[in-house]
Short mmCIF file of C-alpha atoms in Angstrom, two decimals:
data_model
loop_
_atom_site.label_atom_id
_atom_site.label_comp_id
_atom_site.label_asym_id
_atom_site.label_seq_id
_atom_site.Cartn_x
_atom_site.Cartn_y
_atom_site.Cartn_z
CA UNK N 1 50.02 -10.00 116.42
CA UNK N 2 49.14 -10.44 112.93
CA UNK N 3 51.38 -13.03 110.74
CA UNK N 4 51.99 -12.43 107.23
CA UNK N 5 50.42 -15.93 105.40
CA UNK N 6 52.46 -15.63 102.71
CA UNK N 7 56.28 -15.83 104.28
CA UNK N 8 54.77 -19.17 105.74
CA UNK N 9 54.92 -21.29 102.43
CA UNK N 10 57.43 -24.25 102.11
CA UNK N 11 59.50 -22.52 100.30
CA UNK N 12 60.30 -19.28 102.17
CA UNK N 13 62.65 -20.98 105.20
CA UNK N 14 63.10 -18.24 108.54
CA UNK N 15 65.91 -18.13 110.32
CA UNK N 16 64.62 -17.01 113.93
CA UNK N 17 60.93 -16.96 112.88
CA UNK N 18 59.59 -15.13 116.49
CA UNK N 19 62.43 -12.49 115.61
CA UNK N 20 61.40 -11.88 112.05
CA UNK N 21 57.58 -11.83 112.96
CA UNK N 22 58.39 -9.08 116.00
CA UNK N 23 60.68 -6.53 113.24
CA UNK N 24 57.17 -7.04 110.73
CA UNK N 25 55.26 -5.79 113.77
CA UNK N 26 57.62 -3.05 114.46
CA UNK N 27 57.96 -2.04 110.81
CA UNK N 28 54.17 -2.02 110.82
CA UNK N 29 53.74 0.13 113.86
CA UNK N 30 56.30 2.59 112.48
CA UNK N 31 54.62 3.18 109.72
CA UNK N 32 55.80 4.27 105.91
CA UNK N 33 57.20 7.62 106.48
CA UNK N 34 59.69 5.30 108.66
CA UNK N 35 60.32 3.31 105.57
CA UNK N 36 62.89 2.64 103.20
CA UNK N 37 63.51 -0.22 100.66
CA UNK N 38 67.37 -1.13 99.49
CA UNK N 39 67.79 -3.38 96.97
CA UNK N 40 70.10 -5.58 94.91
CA UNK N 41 69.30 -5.12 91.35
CA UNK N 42 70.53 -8.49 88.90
CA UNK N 43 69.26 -11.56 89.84
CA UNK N 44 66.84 -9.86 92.85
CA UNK N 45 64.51 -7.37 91.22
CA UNK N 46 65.71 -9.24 87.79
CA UNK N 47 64.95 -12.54 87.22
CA UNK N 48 68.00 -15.33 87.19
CA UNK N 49 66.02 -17.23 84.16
CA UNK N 50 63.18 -18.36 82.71
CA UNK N 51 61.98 -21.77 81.39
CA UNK N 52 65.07 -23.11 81.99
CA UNK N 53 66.73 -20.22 80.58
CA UNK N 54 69.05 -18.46 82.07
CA UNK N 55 68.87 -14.43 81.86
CA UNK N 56 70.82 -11.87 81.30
CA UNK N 57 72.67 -9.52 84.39
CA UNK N 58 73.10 -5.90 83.53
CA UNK N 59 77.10 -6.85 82.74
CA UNK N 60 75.88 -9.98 80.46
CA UNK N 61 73.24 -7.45 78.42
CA UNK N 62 76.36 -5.75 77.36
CA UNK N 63 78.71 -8.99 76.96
CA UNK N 64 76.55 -10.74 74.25
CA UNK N 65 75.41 -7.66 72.65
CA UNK N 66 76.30 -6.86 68.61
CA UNK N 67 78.13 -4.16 69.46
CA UNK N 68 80.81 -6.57 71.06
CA UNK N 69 83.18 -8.46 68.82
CA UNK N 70 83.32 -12.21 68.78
CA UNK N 71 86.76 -12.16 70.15
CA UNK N 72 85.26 -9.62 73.25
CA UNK N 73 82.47 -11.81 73.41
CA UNK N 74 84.78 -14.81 73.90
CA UNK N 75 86.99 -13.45 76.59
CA UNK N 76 84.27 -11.98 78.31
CA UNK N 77 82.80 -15.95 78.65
CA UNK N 78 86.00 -17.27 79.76
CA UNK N 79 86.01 -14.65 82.47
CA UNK N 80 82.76 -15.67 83.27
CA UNK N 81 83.45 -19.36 83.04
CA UNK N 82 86.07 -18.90 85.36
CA UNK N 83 85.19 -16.38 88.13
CA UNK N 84 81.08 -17.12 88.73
CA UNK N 85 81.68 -20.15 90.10
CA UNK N 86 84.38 -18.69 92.60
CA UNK N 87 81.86 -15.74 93.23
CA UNK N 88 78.76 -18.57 94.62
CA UNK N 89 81.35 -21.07 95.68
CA UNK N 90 80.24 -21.73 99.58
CA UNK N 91 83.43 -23.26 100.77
CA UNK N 92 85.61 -19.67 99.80
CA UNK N 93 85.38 -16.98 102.27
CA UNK N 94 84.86 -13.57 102.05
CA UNK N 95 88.54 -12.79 102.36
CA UNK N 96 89.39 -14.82 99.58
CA UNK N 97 86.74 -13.80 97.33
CA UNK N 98 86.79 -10.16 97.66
CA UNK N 99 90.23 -9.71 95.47
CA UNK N 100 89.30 -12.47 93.04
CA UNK N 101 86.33 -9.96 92.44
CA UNK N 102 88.31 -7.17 92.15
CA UNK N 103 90.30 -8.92 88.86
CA UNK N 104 87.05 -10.17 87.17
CA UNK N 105 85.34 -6.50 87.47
CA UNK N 106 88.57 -4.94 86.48
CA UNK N 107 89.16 -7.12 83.66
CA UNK N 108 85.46 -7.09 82.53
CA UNK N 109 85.40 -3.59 82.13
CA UNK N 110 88.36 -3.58 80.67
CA UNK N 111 87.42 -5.37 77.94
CA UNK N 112 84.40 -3.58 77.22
CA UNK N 113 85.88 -0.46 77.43
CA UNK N 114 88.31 -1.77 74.28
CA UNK N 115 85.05 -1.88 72.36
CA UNK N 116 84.36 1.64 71.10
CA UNK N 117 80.19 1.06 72.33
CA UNK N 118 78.24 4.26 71.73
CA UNK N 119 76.47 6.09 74.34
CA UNK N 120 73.38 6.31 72.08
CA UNK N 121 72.96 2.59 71.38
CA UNK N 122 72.80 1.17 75.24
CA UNK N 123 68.85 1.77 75.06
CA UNK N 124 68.41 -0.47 71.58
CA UNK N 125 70.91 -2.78 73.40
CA UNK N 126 68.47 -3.11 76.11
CA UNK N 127 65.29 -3.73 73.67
CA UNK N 128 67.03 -6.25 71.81
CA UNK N 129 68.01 -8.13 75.00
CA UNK N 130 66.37 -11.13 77.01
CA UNK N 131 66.68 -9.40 80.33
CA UNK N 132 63.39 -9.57 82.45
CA UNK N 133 61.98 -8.31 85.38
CA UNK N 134 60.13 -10.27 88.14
CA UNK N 135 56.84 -10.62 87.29
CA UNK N 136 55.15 -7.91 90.03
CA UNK N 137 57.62 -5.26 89.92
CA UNK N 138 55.18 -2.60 88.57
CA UNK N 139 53.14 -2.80 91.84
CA UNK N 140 56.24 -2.82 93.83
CA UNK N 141 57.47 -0.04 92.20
CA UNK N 142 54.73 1.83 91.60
CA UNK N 143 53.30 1.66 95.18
CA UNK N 144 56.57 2.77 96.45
CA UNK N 145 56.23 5.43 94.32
CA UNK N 146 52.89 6.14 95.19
CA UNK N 147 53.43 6.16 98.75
CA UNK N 148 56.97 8.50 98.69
CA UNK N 149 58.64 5.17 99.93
CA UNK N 150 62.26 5.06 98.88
CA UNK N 151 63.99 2.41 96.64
CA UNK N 152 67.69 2.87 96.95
CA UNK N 153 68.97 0.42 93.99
CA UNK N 154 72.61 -0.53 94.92
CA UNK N 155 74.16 -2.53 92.35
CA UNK N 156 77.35 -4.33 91.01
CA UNK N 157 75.76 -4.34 87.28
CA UNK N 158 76.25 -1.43 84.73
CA UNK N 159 74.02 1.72 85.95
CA UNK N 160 73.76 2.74 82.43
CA UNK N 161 71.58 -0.59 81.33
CA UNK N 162 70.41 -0.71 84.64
CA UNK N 163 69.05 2.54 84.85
CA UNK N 164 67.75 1.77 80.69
CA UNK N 165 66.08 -1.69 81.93
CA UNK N 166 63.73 0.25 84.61
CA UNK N 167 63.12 3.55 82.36
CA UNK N 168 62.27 0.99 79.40
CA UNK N 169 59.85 -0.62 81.81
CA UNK N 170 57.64 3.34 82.97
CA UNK N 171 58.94 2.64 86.85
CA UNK N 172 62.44 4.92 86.79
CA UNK N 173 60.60 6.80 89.54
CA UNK N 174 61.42 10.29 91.26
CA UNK N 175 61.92 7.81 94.50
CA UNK N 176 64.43 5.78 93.05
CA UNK N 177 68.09 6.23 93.69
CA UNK N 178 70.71 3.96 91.58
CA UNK N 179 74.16 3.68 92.64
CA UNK N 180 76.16 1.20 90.29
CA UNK N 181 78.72 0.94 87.90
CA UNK N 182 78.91 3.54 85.49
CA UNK N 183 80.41 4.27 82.37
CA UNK N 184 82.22 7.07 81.19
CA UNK N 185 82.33 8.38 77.56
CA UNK N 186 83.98 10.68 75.85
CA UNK N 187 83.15 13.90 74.18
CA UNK N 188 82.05 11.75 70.74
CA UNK N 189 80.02 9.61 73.09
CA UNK N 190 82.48 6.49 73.00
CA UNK N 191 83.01 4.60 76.40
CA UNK N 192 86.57 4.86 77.65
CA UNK N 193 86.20 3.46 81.00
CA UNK N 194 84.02 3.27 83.68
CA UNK N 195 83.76 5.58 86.48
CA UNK N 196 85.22 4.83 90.42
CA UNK N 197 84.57 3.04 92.74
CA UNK N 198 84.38 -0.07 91.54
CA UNK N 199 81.32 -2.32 92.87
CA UNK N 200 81.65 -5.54 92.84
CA UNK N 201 79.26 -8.16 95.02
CA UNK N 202 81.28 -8.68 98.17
CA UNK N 203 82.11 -4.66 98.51
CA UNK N 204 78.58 -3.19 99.12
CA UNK N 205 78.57 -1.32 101.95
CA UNK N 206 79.51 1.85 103.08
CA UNK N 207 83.04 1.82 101.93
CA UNK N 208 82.16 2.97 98.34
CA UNK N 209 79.50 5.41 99.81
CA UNK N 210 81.25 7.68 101.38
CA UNK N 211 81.30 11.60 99.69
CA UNK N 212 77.64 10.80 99.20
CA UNK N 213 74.74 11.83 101.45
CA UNK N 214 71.79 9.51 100.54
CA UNK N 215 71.28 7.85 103.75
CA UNK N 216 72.19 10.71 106.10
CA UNK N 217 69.08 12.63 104.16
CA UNK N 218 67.17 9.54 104.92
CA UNK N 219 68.30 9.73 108.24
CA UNK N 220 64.23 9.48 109.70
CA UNK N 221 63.11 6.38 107.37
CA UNK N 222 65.11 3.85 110.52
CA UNK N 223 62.47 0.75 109.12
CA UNK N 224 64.36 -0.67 105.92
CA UNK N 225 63.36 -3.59 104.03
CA UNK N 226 66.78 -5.49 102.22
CA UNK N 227 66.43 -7.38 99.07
CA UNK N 228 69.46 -9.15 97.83
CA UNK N 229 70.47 -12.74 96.50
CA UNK N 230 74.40 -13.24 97.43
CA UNK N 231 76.15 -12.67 100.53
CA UNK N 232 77.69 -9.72 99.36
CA UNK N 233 74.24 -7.88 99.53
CA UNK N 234 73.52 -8.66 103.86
CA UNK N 235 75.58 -5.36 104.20
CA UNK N 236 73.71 -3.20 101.91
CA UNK N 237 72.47 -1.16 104.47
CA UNK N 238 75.67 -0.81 106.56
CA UNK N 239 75.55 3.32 105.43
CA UNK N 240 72.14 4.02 107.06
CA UNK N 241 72.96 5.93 110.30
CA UNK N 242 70.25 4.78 112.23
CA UNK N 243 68.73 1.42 111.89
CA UNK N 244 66.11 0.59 114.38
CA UNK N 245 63.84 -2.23 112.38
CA UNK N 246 65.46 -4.44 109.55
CA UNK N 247 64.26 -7.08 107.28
CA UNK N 248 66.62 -8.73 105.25
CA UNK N 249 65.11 -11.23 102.41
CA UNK N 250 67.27 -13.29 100.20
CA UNK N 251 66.41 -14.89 97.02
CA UNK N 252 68.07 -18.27 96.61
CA UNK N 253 68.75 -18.53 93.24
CA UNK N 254 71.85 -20.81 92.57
CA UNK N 255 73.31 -23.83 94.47
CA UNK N 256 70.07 -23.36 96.84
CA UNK N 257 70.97 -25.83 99.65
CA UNK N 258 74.93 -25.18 99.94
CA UNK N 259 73.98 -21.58 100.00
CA UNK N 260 70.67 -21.66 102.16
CA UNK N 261 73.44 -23.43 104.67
CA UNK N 262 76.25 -20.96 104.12
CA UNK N 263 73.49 -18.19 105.20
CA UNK N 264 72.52 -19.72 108.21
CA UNK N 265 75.99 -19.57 109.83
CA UNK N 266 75.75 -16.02 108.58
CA UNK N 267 75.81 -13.28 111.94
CA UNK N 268 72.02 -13.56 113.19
CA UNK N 269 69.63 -10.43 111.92
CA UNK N 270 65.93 -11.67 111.15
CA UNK N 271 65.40 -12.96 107.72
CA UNK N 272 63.53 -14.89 105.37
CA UNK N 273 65.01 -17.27 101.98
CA UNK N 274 63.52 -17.84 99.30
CA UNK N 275 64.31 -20.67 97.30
CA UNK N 276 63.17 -23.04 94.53
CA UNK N 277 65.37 -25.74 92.90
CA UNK N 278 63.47 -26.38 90.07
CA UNK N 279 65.04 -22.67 88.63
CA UNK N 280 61.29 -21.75 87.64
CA UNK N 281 61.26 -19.32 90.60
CA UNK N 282 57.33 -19.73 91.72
CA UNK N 283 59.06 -20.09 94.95
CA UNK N 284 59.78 -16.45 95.49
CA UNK N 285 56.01 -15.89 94.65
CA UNK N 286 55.58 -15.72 99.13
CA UNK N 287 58.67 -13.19 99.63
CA UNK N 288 57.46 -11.16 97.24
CA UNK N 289 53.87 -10.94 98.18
CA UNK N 290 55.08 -10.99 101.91
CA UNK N 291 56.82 -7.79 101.21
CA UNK N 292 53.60 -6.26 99.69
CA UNK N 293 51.55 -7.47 102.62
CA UNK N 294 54.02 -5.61 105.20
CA UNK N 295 53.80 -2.52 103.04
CA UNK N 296 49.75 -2.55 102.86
CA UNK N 297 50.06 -3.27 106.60
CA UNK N 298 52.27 0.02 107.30
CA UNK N 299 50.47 2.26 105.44
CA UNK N 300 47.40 1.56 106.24
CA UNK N 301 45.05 2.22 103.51
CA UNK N 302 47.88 1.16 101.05
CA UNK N 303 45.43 -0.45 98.52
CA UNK N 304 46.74 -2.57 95.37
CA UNK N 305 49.54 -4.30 97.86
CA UNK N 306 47.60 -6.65 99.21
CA UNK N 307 47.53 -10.38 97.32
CA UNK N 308 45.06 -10.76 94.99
CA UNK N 309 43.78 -14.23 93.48
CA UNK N 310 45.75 -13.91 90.15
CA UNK N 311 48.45 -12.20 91.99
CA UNK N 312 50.63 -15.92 92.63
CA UNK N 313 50.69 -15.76 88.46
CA UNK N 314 51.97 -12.62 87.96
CA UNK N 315 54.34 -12.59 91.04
CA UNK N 316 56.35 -15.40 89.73
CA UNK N 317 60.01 -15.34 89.54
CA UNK N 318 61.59 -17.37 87.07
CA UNK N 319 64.94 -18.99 87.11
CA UNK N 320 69.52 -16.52 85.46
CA UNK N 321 73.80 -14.53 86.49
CA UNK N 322 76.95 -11.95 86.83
#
């Protein structure tokens, strides 16, 4: 069978590589009305940073923002400060995590929702941000676009910037489906609080899915492609009625070895890392052109996926995160 050349670099590790290459083949054969992409959105189709920089998650766009006070802006690091390392700690478990997450969203939006921001300024609070997209996205997107291919977004960020950061960039497509954190304003406009359920990373999964019908009306596209960058994201997809070929790709962004390690004891489902210590991201350059190459593979005649020579520049992910 064919390989794809690009999920062999250094710096894409494979956990169970003659299982991973045999789901490519089978998500091949199936073909792209079989298809469906899910996706984390911060940190995964964002990028964590950038010379050495980090950048901005949908939650942090709003945290340092004008229209938060320096005292907001203060408690809203501390919260930060305090919780983000329990969040990507690799010695806590699940169990333990999960209601520690709970308080930090809770409290977050909390805060923010003490800070009278205006429906009408989130989109010149997304211009004026540093958030940035991996370089590449617009031929992800727009292929998947192109080719009717699904991109269900599922996110513990802020669906209002999310949704801002991808209609800012021209690829808030009609195949794109967001579900996230949203916020809820009042008649004047003002947020007040944000809607239920709360999303937070290690609750992403059918739980806070149920009353809606997005994957049951998906119920023929069985092939599905997974994109995350934290544990919490491996059960994505647990909604999607039938599953018979999955792909799950991480991104290692943070803490790359501890976490690389804390993966591999992870249940077994095929699956490929990326990971680059450095925080410049290049290393995710393979994944993401390995995706591309599966998708051209699929559909055939799916021109513009395939890698072209200056596509290793402009597929690079840089280094950023809550």
């Amino acid at each position: 069978m064919p390989k794809v050349p690009e999920l062999e670099k250094a710096t894409v590790r494979i956990q169970q590589p003659e299982r991973v290459l045999g789901t490519i083949r089978a998500i091949k054969e199936q073909g792209i009305n079989k298809l469906q992409v899910i996706s984390d959105f911060d940190m995964t189709l964002s990028r964590f940073g950038c010379n050495g920089r980090r950048c901005p998650t949908s939650h942090n766009i709003l945290d340092n923002s004008r229209v938060i006070s320096e005292d907001g802006k203060k408690k809203l690091r501390d919260l930060l400060h305090y919780y983000y390392p329990i969040e990507i700690d690799p010695n806590r478990t699940l169990e333990e995590k999960r209601p520690l997450m709970v308080e930090w969203w809770t409290r977050a939006h909390e805060l923010l929702s003490q800070q009278k921001i205006q429906k009408g300024d989130i989109a010149q609070i997304v211009r004026e941000s540093d958030v940035m997209l991996r370089d590449g996205f617009n031929e992800l997107f727009d292929q998947l676009h192109k080719y009717n291919i699904p991109l269900f977004i599922f996110s513990a960020g802020v669906g209002d910037i999310l949704e801002e950061i991808i209609r800012q960039a021209n690829v808030f497509y009609s195949n794109v489906n967001v579900v996230s954190n949203y916020m809820d304003f009042d008649d004047n406009g003002v947020l007040t609080r944000f809607k239920g359920p709360l999303i937070h990373t290690y609750n992403k999964n059918n739980s806070v899915l149920q009353g809606t019908e997005y994957f049951q009306q998906l119920s023929t596209r069985t092939s599905i492609i997974l994109l995350g960058d934290s544990m919490g994201d491996l059960t994505m997809a647990d909604g999607v009625p039938s599953v018979e070929n999955i792909l799950k790709i991480g991104f290692l962004n943070d803490k790359v070895g501890v976490r690389s390690s804390r993966l591999a004891s992870a249940p077994a489902f095929p699956r490929c890392e990326a990971s680059g210590d450095s925080g410049e991201g290049q290393a995710a350059v393979p994944v993401i052109q390995g995706v591309q190459e599966i998708l051209q593979a699929a559909g055939g005649c799916m021109e513009g996926l395939g890698v072209s020579a200056e596509l290793p520049v402009r597929l690079g992910l840089c280094q950023g995160g809550y």
